[in-house]
Short mmCIF file of C-alpha atoms in Angstrom, two decimals:
data_model
loop_
_atom_site.label_atom_id
_atom_site.label_comp_id
_atom_site.label_asym_id
_atom_site.label_seq_id
_atom_site.Cartn_x
_atom_site.Cartn_y
_atom_site.Cartn_z
CA UNK A 25 23.17 18.28 -3.49
CA UNK A 26 23.76 14.95 -5.27
CA UNK A 27 20.54 13.50 -6.62
CA UNK A 28 20.94 9.82 -7.50
CA UNK A 29 19.94 8.83 -11.02
CA UNK A 30 18.22 5.89 -9.33
CA UNK A 31 15.54 8.30 -8.06
CA UNK A 32 14.71 9.43 -11.60
CA UNK A 33 14.67 5.85 -12.84
CA UNK A 34 12.31 4.81 -10.02
CA UNK A 35 10.12 7.84 -10.77
CA UNK A 36 10.03 6.89 -14.46
CA UNK A 37 9.11 3.32 -13.52
CA UNK A 38 6.26 4.57 -11.29
CA UNK A 39 5.03 6.82 -14.11
CA UNK A 40 5.03 3.96 -16.64
CA UNK A 41 3.31 1.57 -14.20
CA UNK A 42 0.69 4.20 -13.32
CA UNK A 43 -0.07 4.79 -17.01
CA UNK A 44 -0.24 1.03 -17.63
CA UNK A 45 -2.71 0.67 -14.73
CA UNK A 46 -4.97 3.26 -16.37
CA UNK A 47 -4.68 1.67 -19.84
CA UNK A 48 -5.39 -1.80 -18.43
CA UNK A 49 -8.40 -0.84 -16.29
CA UNK A 50 -9.96 1.17 -19.14
CA UNK A 51 -9.25 -1.50 -21.80
CA UNK A 52 -10.62 -4.29 -19.57
CA UNK A 53 -13.95 -2.53 -19.08
CA UNK A 54 -14.16 -1.23 -22.64
CA UNK A 55 -13.38 -4.58 -24.27
CA UNK A 56 -14.85 -7.31 -22.07
CA UNK A 57 -17.39 -5.51 -19.85
CA UNK A 58 -19.31 -3.63 -22.55
CA UNK A 59 -17.84 -0.13 -22.28
CA UNK A 60 -19.08 2.96 -20.50
CA UNK A 61 -22.30 4.90 -20.00
CA UNK A 62 -24.00 6.87 -17.21
CA UNK A 63 -27.47 5.37 -17.30
CA UNK A 64 -27.68 3.13 -14.21
CA UNK A 65 -26.76 0.04 -16.28
CA UNK A 66 -23.76 -2.28 -15.98
CA UNK A 67 -21.97 0.17 -18.27
CA UNK A 68 -22.25 2.73 -15.49
CA UNK A 69 -20.76 0.26 -13.02
CA UNK A 70 -17.73 0.05 -15.35
CA UNK A 71 -16.79 3.59 -14.37
CA UNK A 72 -16.31 2.36 -10.78
CA UNK A 73 -13.01 0.45 -11.26
CA UNK A 74 -11.66 3.08 -13.68
CA UNK A 75 -12.38 6.01 -11.35
CA UNK A 76 -11.18 4.21 -8.19
CA UNK A 77 -7.89 3.11 -9.77
CA UNK A 78 -7.40 6.60 -11.23
CA UNK A 79 -8.29 8.39 -7.97
CA UNK A 80 -7.20 6.18 -5.08
CA UNK A 81 -4.14 4.62 -6.70
CA UNK A 82 -2.54 6.41 -9.67
CA UNK A 83 -3.29 10.07 -8.91
CA UNK A 84 -3.05 9.58 -5.13
CA UNK A 85 0.32 7.82 -5.48
CA UNK A 86 1.57 10.58 -7.79
CA UNK A 87 0.53 13.24 -5.25
CA UNK A 88 2.28 11.29 -2.46
CA UNK A 89 5.68 11.28 -4.20
CA UNK A 90 5.48 14.90 -5.38
CA UNK A 91 7.87 16.20 -2.68
CA UNK A 92 10.45 13.59 -3.74
CA UNK A 93 10.94 15.29 -7.12
CA UNK A 94 14.20 17.30 -6.80
CA UNK A 95 12.51 19.96 -8.97
CA UNK A 96 10.36 20.80 -5.93
CA UNK A 97 13.25 21.13 -3.46
CA UNK A 98 14.52 24.62 -4.24
CA UNK A 99 12.73 27.79 -3.13
CA UNK A 100 9.41 27.99 -1.35
CA UNK A 101 7.53 24.81 -0.51
CA UNK A 102 4.18 26.59 -0.67
CA UNK A 103 3.37 26.13 -4.40
CA UNK A 104 4.14 22.40 -4.08
CA UNK A 105 1.95 22.14 -0.99
CA UNK A 106 -0.88 23.72 -2.97
CA UNK A 107 -0.24 21.32 -5.86
CA UNK A 108 -0.20 18.37 -3.41
CA UNK A 109 -3.50 19.55 -1.91
CA UNK A 110 -4.97 20.06 -5.38
CA UNK A 111 -3.90 16.65 -6.71
CA UNK A 112 -5.21 14.84 -3.62
CA UNK A 113 -8.48 16.80 -3.83
CA UNK A 114 -8.84 15.74 -7.48
CA UNK A 115 -8.06 12.14 -6.57
CA UNK A 116 -10.66 12.35 -3.77
CA UNK A 117 -13.29 13.71 -6.18
CA UNK A 118 -12.57 10.91 -8.69
CA UNK A 119 -12.99 8.36 -5.87
CA UNK A 120 -16.29 9.92 -4.75
CA UNK A 121 -17.53 9.85 -8.37
CA UNK A 122 -16.41 6.21 -8.55
CA UNK A 123 -18.45 5.44 -5.42
CA UNK A 124 -21.44 7.28 -6.84
CA UNK A 125 -21.23 5.16 -10.03
CA UNK A 126 -21.57 1.91 -8.07
CA UNK A 127 -24.14 3.08 -5.46
CA UNK A 128 -26.35 4.47 -8.21
CA UNK A 129 -26.02 1.25 -10.26
CA UNK A 130 -26.85 -0.89 -7.20
CA UNK A 131 -29.80 1.25 -6.18
CA UNK A 132 -31.37 1.14 -9.67
CA UNK A 133 -31.05 -2.66 -9.70
CA UNK A 134 -32.12 -3.11 -6.06
CA UNK A 135 -28.72 -4.67 -5.26
CA UNK A 136 -27.66 -4.22 -1.62
CA UNK A 137 -24.78 -1.84 -0.95
CA UNK A 138 -21.83 -2.27 1.38
CA UNK A 139 -22.04 -5.94 2.30
CA UNK A 140 -18.77 -7.37 0.94
CA UNK A 141 -15.41 -7.04 2.67
CA UNK A 142 -14.23 -5.25 -0.50
CA UNK A 143 -16.86 -2.57 0.06
CA UNK A 144 -16.08 -2.28 3.77
CA UNK A 145 -12.37 -1.72 3.05
CA UNK A 146 -13.15 0.63 0.16
CA UNK A 147 -15.57 2.82 2.09
CA UNK A 148 -13.18 2.94 5.08
CA UNK A 149 -10.43 4.07 2.70
CA UNK A 150 -12.50 6.97 1.39
CA UNK A 151 -13.66 7.90 4.93
CA UNK A 152 -10.05 7.99 6.18
CA UNK A 153 -9.07 9.95 3.05
CA UNK A 154 -11.74 12.58 3.86
CA UNK A 155 -10.36 13.01 7.39
CA UNK A 156 -6.76 13.01 6.14
CA UNK A 157 -7.42 15.73 3.57
CA UNK A 158 -9.27 18.00 6.00
CA UNK A 159 -6.68 17.50 8.75
CA UNK A 160 -3.92 18.12 6.19
CA UNK A 161 -5.58 21.39 5.17
CA UNK A 162 -6.00 22.45 8.81
CA UNK A 163 -2.50 21.41 9.82
CA UNK A 164 -0.32 22.49 6.92
CA UNK A 165 -2.13 25.24 5.03
CA UNK A 166 -4.17 27.28 7.51
CA UNK A 167 -1.94 30.04 8.90
CA UNK A 168 -3.56 30.02 12.35
CA UNK A 169 -2.39 26.48 13.23
CA UNK A 170 0.35 26.57 15.89
CA UNK A 171 3.78 25.44 14.66
CA UNK A 172 4.01 22.79 17.41
CA UNK A 173 0.77 21.16 16.21
CA UNK A 174 2.06 21.34 12.63
CA UNK A 175 5.26 19.53 13.64
CA UNK A 176 3.37 16.83 15.53
CA UNK A 177 0.88 16.33 12.71
CA UNK A 178 3.50 15.68 10.02
CA UNK A 179 4.57 12.10 10.91
CA UNK A 180 0.90 11.15 11.40
CA UNK A 181 0.02 12.68 8.01
CA UNK A 182 2.86 10.77 6.34
CA UNK A 183 1.93 7.46 8.02
CA UNK A 184 -1.83 7.75 7.39
CA UNK A 185 -1.12 8.90 3.85
CA UNK A 186 0.75 5.65 3.15
CA UNK A 187 -1.91 3.69 5.04
CA UNK A 188 -4.75 5.05 2.89
CA UNK A 189 -2.74 4.26 -0.26
CA UNK A 190 -2.25 0.67 0.94
CA UNK A 191 -5.94 0.29 1.86
CA UNK A 192 -6.81 1.53 -1.64
CA UNK A 193 -4.60 -1.22 -3.12
CA UNK A 194 -6.22 -3.90 -0.93
CA UNK A 195 -9.65 -2.59 -2.01
CA UNK A 196 -8.61 -2.70 -5.71
CA UNK A 197 -7.26 -6.25 -5.54
CA UNK A 198 -10.34 -7.58 -3.73
CA UNK A 199 -12.61 -5.60 -6.07
CA UNK A 200 -11.07 -6.91 -9.31
CA UNK A 201 -11.13 -10.45 -7.86
CA UNK A 202 -14.81 -10.05 -6.86
CA UNK A 203 -15.82 -8.60 -10.25
CA UNK A 204 -14.18 -11.52 -12.10
CA UNK A 205 -15.88 -14.08 -9.82
CA UNK A 206 -19.29 -12.43 -10.40
CA UNK A 207 -18.78 -12.00 -14.18
CA UNK A 208 -16.98 -15.18 -15.28
CA UNK A 209 -19.50 -17.79 -14.17
CA UNK A 210 -19.39 -19.93 -17.30
CA UNK A 211 -23.04 -19.14 -18.16
CA UNK A 212 -24.28 -19.16 -21.81
CA UNK A 213 -21.19 -20.93 -23.05
CA UNK A 214 -18.75 -18.31 -21.75
CA UNK A 215 -15.60 -19.40 -19.94
CA UNK A 216 -15.38 -19.68 -16.16
CA UNK A 217 -12.84 -17.65 -14.16
CA UNK A 218 -11.13 -20.94 -13.21
CA UNK A 219 -10.45 -21.65 -16.92
CA UNK A 220 -8.45 -18.38 -17.04
CA UNK A 221 -9.93 -16.93 -20.25
CA UNK A 222 -8.23 -13.94 -21.84
CA UNK A 223 -10.26 -11.45 -19.78
CA UNK A 224 -9.23 -13.14 -16.52
CA UNK A 225 -5.55 -13.11 -17.49
CA UNK A 226 -5.76 -9.46 -18.51
CA UNK A 227 -7.62 -8.27 -15.38
CA UNK A 228 -5.33 -10.35 -13.12
CA UNK A 229 -2.40 -8.58 -14.81
CA UNK A 230 -4.09 -5.27 -13.95
CA UNK A 231 -4.00 -6.38 -10.29
CA UNK A 232 -0.30 -7.23 -10.59
CA UNK A 233 0.39 -3.81 -12.19
CA UNK A 234 -1.46 -2.03 -9.35
CA UNK A 235 0.66 -3.90 -6.79
CA UNK A 236 3.87 -3.12 -8.74
CA UNK A 237 2.91 0.58 -8.90
CA UNK A 238 2.21 0.52 -5.14
CA UNK A 239 5.57 -1.07 -4.31
CA UNK A 240 7.39 1.44 -6.55
CA UNK A 241 5.67 4.41 -4.89
CA UNK A 242 6.50 2.98 -1.44
CA UNK A 243 10.14 2.55 -2.57
CA UNK A 244 10.30 6.26 -3.41
CA UNK A 245 8.63 7.21 -0.12
CA UNK A 246 10.81 4.92 2.01
CA UNK A 247 14.19 6.21 0.76
CA UNK A 248 15.22 8.86 3.27
CA UNK A 249 17.97 10.13 0.97
CA UNK A 250 15.29 11.17 -1.52
CA UNK A 251 13.40 13.42 0.91
CA UNK A 252 13.23 17.18 0.47
CA UNK A 253 16.04 18.62 2.61
CA UNK A 254 14.55 20.25 5.72
CA UNK A 255 15.50 23.91 6.02
CA UNK A 256 14.09 27.38 6.31
CA UNK A 257 11.57 26.55 3.59
CA UNK A 258 10.27 23.60 5.58
CA UNK A 259 6.51 23.33 5.83
CA UNK A 260 6.72 23.60 9.59
CA UNK A 261 7.54 27.28 9.39
CA UNK A 262 5.58 28.16 6.28
CA UNK A 263 1.82 28.00 6.48
CA UNK A 264 -0.43 29.43 3.78
CA UNK A 265 -0.72 33.23 3.62
CA UNK A 266 2.48 33.72 5.58
CA UNK A 267 4.58 32.97 2.52
CA UNK B 1 17.58 7.59 25.92
CA UNK B 2 13.97 8.68 26.31
CA UNK B 3 11.57 6.03 25.08
CA UNK B 4 8.10 7.46 24.56
CA UNK B 5 5.26 5.66 26.31
CA UNK B 6 3.43 6.00 23.01
CA UNK B 7 5.73 3.31 21.57
CA UNK B 8 4.70 0.81 24.26
CA UNK B 9 1.03 1.69 23.81
CA UNK B 10 1.28 1.19 20.04
CA UNK B 11 3.11 -2.09 20.61
CA UNK B 12 0.38 -3.22 23.02
CA UNK B 13 -2.26 -2.26 20.46
CA UNK B 14 -0.47 -4.27 17.76
CA UNK B 15 -0.23 -7.26 20.13
CA UNK B 16 -3.97 -7.12 20.96
CA UNK B 17 -4.95 -6.70 17.28
CA UNK B 18 -2.67 -9.60 16.25
CA UNK B 19 -4.22 -11.87 18.90
CA UNK B 20 -7.72 -10.79 17.84
CA UNK B 21 -6.88 -11.62 14.20
CA UNK B 22 -5.89 -15.15 15.26
CA UNK B 23 -8.99 -15.61 17.46
CA UNK B 24 -11.27 -14.33 14.69
CA UNK B 25 -9.79 -16.41 11.84
CA UNK B 26 -9.83 -19.59 13.98
CA UNK B 27 -13.35 -18.97 15.35
CA UNK B 28 -14.74 -18.19 11.87
CA UNK B 29 -13.49 -21.49 10.43
CA UNK B 30 -14.29 -23.53 13.54
CA UNK B 31 -17.84 -22.19 13.90
CA UNK B 32 -19.21 -21.54 10.41
CA UNK B 33 -16.90 -23.50 8.08
CA UNK B 34 -17.03 -26.87 9.86
CA UNK B 35 -13.73 -26.91 11.76
CA UNK B 36 -10.38 -28.44 10.93
CA UNK B 37 -8.98 -31.73 9.60
CA UNK B 38 -6.11 -32.83 7.34
CA UNK B 39 -7.94 -35.22 5.01
CA UNK B 40 -8.25 -33.35 1.70
CA UNK B 41 -11.79 -32.18 2.59
CA UNK B 42 -13.13 -28.64 3.03
CA UNK B 43 -12.00 -28.96 6.65
CA UNK B 44 -8.43 -29.12 5.37
CA UNK B 45 -9.00 -25.96 3.31
CA UNK B 46 -9.96 -24.24 6.58
CA UNK B 47 -6.33 -24.45 7.69
CA UNK B 48 -5.42 -22.19 4.74
CA UNK B 49 -6.77 -18.86 6.09
CA UNK B 50 -5.64 -19.67 9.64
CA UNK B 51 -2.06 -20.51 8.61
CA UNK B 52 -1.74 -17.62 6.14
CA UNK B 53 -3.01 -15.02 8.64
CA UNK B 54 -0.77 -16.52 11.35
CA UNK B 55 2.31 -16.70 9.09
CA UNK B 56 2.13 -13.83 6.60
CA UNK B 57 0.43 -11.27 8.84
CA UNK B 58 0.60 -11.77 12.62
CA UNK B 59 3.98 -13.52 13.06
CA UNK B 60 5.57 -11.68 10.11
CA UNK B 61 4.41 -8.31 11.47
CA UNK B 62 5.72 -9.20 14.93
CA UNK B 63 9.12 -10.13 13.46
CA UNK B 64 9.19 -6.85 11.52
CA UNK B 65 8.77 -4.65 14.61
CA UNK B 66 11.18 -6.68 16.78
CA UNK B 67 14.02 -4.12 16.48
CA UNK B 68 11.66 -1.34 17.61
CA UNK B 69 11.40 -2.89 21.11
CA UNK B 70 13.75 -0.81 23.33
CA UNK B 71 14.58 -4.09 25.12
CA UNK B 72 16.56 -5.05 21.99
CA UNK B 73 18.56 -1.80 21.76
CA UNK B 74 21.28 -2.40 24.38
CA UNK B 75 24.25 -4.68 23.77
CA UNK B 76 24.86 -6.87 20.75
CA UNK B 77 22.34 -6.91 17.92
CA UNK B 78 23.25 -10.46 16.96
CA UNK B 79 20.82 -12.39 19.22
CA UNK B 80 17.96 -10.19 17.96
CA UNK B 81 19.01 -10.74 14.35
CA UNK B 82 18.90 -14.48 14.99
CA UNK B 83 15.46 -14.12 16.61
CA UNK B 84 14.27 -12.01 13.64
CA UNK B 85 15.56 -14.67 11.21
CA UNK B 86 13.97 -17.44 13.31
CA UNK B 87 10.56 -15.72 13.57
CA UNK B 88 10.45 -14.94 9.84
CA UNK B 89 11.51 -18.53 9.04
CA UNK B 90 8.66 -19.82 11.25
CA UNK B 91 6.21 -17.42 9.58
CA UNK B 92 7.48 -18.62 6.16
CA UNK B 93 6.97 -22.28 7.15
CA UNK B 94 3.41 -21.56 8.36
CA UNK B 95 2.68 -19.84 5.03
CA UNK B 96 4.08 -22.79 3.04
CA UNK B 97 1.96 -25.19 5.11
CA UNK B 98 -1.03 -22.91 4.46
CA UNK B 99 -0.35 -23.12 0.70
CA UNK B 100 0.02 -26.90 0.93
CA UNK B 101 -3.39 -27.11 2.66
CA UNK B 102 -5.16 -25.40 -0.25
CA UNK B 103 -3.19 -27.00 -3.13
CA UNK B 104 -3.79 -30.46 -1.66
CA UNK B 105 -7.51 -29.73 -1.16
CA UNK B 106 -7.85 -28.42 -4.74
CA UNK B 107 -5.95 -31.34 -6.25
CA UNK B 108 -8.09 -33.93 -4.43
CA UNK B 109 -11.25 -32.24 -5.71
CA UNK B 110 -9.89 -31.55 -9.23
CA UNK B 111 -10.27 -27.81 -8.65
CA UNK B 112 -7.84 -25.69 -10.70
CA UNK B 113 -5.05 -23.92 -8.79
CA UNK B 114 -3.77 -20.37 -9.19
CA UNK B 115 -6.42 -18.80 -11.41
CA UNK B 116 -7.83 -16.03 -9.20
CA UNK B 117 -6.15 -12.68 -8.65
CA UNK B 118 -6.14 -13.57 -4.93
CA UNK B 119 -3.98 -16.62 -5.69
CA UNK B 120 -1.67 -14.64 -8.02
CA UNK B 121 -1.05 -12.02 -5.32
CA UNK B 122 -0.69 -14.69 -2.61
CA UNK B 123 1.80 -16.83 -4.52
CA UNK B 124 3.82 -13.71 -5.50
CA UNK B 125 3.93 -12.75 -1.83
CA UNK B 126 5.37 -16.12 -0.80
CA UNK B 127 7.83 -16.10 -3.75
CA UNK B 128 9.10 -12.63 -2.79
CA UNK B 129 9.24 -13.75 0.87
CA UNK B 130 11.48 -16.69 -0.15
CA UNK B 131 13.89 -14.36 -1.94
CA UNK B 132 13.79 -11.82 0.89
CA UNK B 133 14.62 -14.41 3.55
CA UNK B 134 17.52 -15.91 1.58
CA UNK B 135 18.93 -12.48 0.65
CA UNK B 136 18.52 -11.39 4.28
CA UNK B 137 20.49 -14.43 5.43
CA UNK B 138 23.21 -13.81 2.84
CA UNK B 139 23.39 -10.06 3.50
CA UNK B 140 23.11 -9.77 7.26
CA UNK B 141 24.16 -13.08 8.82
CA UNK B 142 26.86 -14.63 6.63
CA UNK B 143 30.25 -13.30 7.78
CA UNK B 144 31.78 -13.34 4.28
CA UNK B 145 29.44 -10.64 2.89
CA UNK B 146 31.33 -7.36 2.33
CA UNK B 147 30.23 -4.51 4.62
CA UNK B 148 29.49 -2.23 1.64
CA UNK B 149 27.04 -4.80 0.25
CA UNK B 150 25.48 -5.14 3.70
CA UNK B 151 24.95 -1.37 3.93
CA UNK B 152 23.41 -1.18 0.47
CA UNK B 153 21.14 -4.17 1.13
CA UNK B 154 19.59 -2.75 4.30
CA UNK B 155 17.18 -0.14 2.81
CA UNK B 156 16.12 -2.65 0.16
CA UNK B 157 15.49 -5.28 2.87
CA UNK B 158 13.43 -2.80 4.90
CA UNK B 159 11.39 -1.67 1.87
CA UNK B 160 10.75 -5.16 0.49
CA UNK B 161 9.97 -6.38 4.01
CA UNK B 162 7.15 -3.82 4.28
CA UNK B 163 6.10 -4.57 0.71
CA UNK B 164 5.70 -8.30 1.37
CA UNK B 165 3.69 -7.50 4.53
CA UNK B 166 1.37 -5.24 2.50
CA UNK B 167 0.98 -7.86 -0.28
CA UNK B 168 0.06 -10.39 2.41
CA UNK B 169 -2.68 -8.05 3.65
CA UNK B 170 -4.03 -7.53 0.11
CA UNK B 171 -4.01 -11.33 -0.35
CA UNK B 172 -5.88 -11.83 2.97
CA UNK B 173 -8.57 -9.27 2.18
CA UNK B 174 -9.20 -10.64 -1.31
CA UNK B 175 -9.08 -14.22 0.03
CA UNK B 176 -11.66 -13.65 2.81
CA UNK B 177 -13.88 -11.79 0.33
CA UNK B 178 -13.56 -14.64 -2.21
CA UNK B 179 -14.26 -17.34 0.39
CA UNK B 180 -17.43 -15.55 1.56
CA UNK B 181 -18.66 -15.11 -2.05
CA UNK B 182 -18.07 -18.84 -2.75
CA UNK B 183 -19.61 -20.02 0.56
CA UNK B 184 -22.58 -17.71 1.13
CA UNK B 185 -24.57 -18.38 -2.04
CA UNK B 186 -27.98 -18.67 -0.42
CA UNK B 187 -28.30 -22.35 -1.35
CA UNK B 188 -30.39 -24.77 0.78
CA UNK B 189 -32.09 -21.96 2.65
CA UNK B 190 -28.85 -20.42 3.94
CA UNK B 191 -28.35 -16.68 3.79
CA UNK B 192 -26.58 -14.95 0.90
CA UNK B 193 -23.46 -12.83 1.48
CA UNK B 194 -25.47 -9.78 0.40
CA UNK B 195 -27.91 -10.35 3.31
CA UNK B 196 -24.93 -9.97 5.67
CA UNK B 197 -25.60 -13.00 7.90
CA UNK B 198 -23.66 -13.35 11.16
CA UNK B 199 -20.80 -15.22 9.48
CA UNK B 200 -20.36 -12.45 6.89
CA UNK B 201 -20.31 -9.75 9.55
CA UNK B 202 -17.81 -11.73 11.62
CA UNK B 203 -15.45 -12.54 8.72
CA UNK B 204 -15.68 -8.96 7.40
CA UNK B 205 -14.64 -7.83 10.90
CA UNK B 206 -11.66 -10.20 10.62
CA UNK B 207 -10.67 -8.29 7.46
CA UNK B 208 -10.99 -4.97 9.28
CA UNK B 209 -8.86 -6.33 12.17
CA UNK B 210 -6.15 -7.47 9.72
CA UNK B 211 -6.07 -4.00 8.18
CA UNK B 212 -5.96 -2.35 11.63
CA UNK B 213 -3.08 -4.65 12.66
CA UNK B 214 -1.27 -3.77 9.42
CA UNK B 215 -1.67 -0.03 9.93
CA UNK B 216 -0.46 -0.32 13.54
CA UNK B 217 2.65 -2.28 12.50
CA UNK B 218 3.37 0.30 9.77
CA UNK B 219 2.96 3.08 12.36
CA UNK B 220 5.65 1.46 14.51
CA UNK B 221 7.93 0.96 11.49
CA UNK B 222 7.43 4.49 10.14
CA UNK B 223 8.36 6.35 13.33
CA UNK B 224 12.06 7.15 12.97
CA UNK B 225 12.34 8.09 16.65
CA UNK B 226 11.51 4.50 17.55
CA UNK B 227 14.38 2.97 15.58
CA UNK B 228 17.28 1.20 17.25
CA UNK B 229 20.02 3.82 17.64
CA UNK B 230 22.78 3.13 15.10
CA UNK B 231 26.16 2.64 16.76
CA UNK B 232 29.01 0.23 17.19
CA UNK B 233 26.49 -2.60 17.60
CA UNK B 234 24.86 -1.81 14.27
CA UNK B 235 24.19 -4.78 12.03
CA UNK B 236 26.41 -3.28 9.34
CA UNK B 237 29.55 -4.10 11.31
CA UNK B 238 28.35 -7.25 12.98
CA UNK B 239 27.78 -10.29 10.82
CA UNK B 240 27.24 -13.74 12.26
CA UNK B 241 30.31 -15.53 13.66
CA UNK B 242 32.21 -12.28 14.08
CA UNK B 243 30.33 -11.44 17.24
#
């Protein structure tokens, strides 16, 4: 089978953009927001963007394009399904920890939770992710699930998988925007967001990188020629424990 | 050809959600933001969310799923290509008018333009949309474009088309969030955003509706069984003027 070099180039681009997202979100919070701690202070809040971008965007996106790596096409699909389940579980746990960081910070400071549209979209993303992961486990890994159900579940899993990824991006963009509005108020001689100080430029660039990573991942997912060839090793006929 | 009733139901759902988005964005600005005018005041700003949601989300999404309507599958594709080009042009013009509303309002009040991440994502969306529309015209409607180029352009057009739609959603969510933070400050005895007054609940619901509309449109686009059957009427062999 001919594997276009374009696939590897797009994969490499996604990898670089994902790494840049992580570097940017960590550097932003370490340099301009005071760094990290786990003590209920603003330094604990700083874990929230880092963990959400790591979990819901970079690791989630990497897990989504796993089956597009030609390396995974030969032989049994089962180990790759387990890796996909493991990576998405890790990304889910990072997201839950990221939520815990902000809820705990809010509660200690008596700040209300879940009022902004950012928080509504974010919490819906994680709720849908919970359902998606459990339904994915039930549909594609449990051996007792009928093959017909497995076949019907696949397009829904693929669609909702992309949908959750997109919701995560919308939550990130609105969250970075909100954080900069709240932080760059021009108090005590500091610059306002509207004056575009260095922090604002840098964190805006983080938003652009997240969007670029998202578009690159969706490019890999949307190219039908880059899909794992369906055959006897297809997931439809190969649940866990029947391998 | 068997057309699943599920397609029509999903289409109907998208239609209802798109209409609800328009009702919600208009009602929000008419009821809580003071209504509409074109005089450089805050009432002119209020056109911005209405025109952007109408152009970049509802009309754009409707144009994107046009070829999934079985009504468009029989006979020549050309009239539907012209309708697709016309609808996306209209949605582009609404978006440009929506940008004009906010730039003009900012300039009259000496408010800086294009500093927030929301504005960076929004302006990138419209810039990409400009390129996409022109490249679409050149690739799929001009008769002089070689067929090989046409074939290669199609997956890129489909991917970037979805990408622009998703960027528009991220821009909407961050924009509604930003507007509510700026407006609901608890000044003069009005409620703060964090107290979730009626306006905040209503506008947050608008954000949820936009996301639901987006997911429904992506569901229609992602289902390969709902694509126009490729054949002698395929767009690859049928540029404008050769019909």
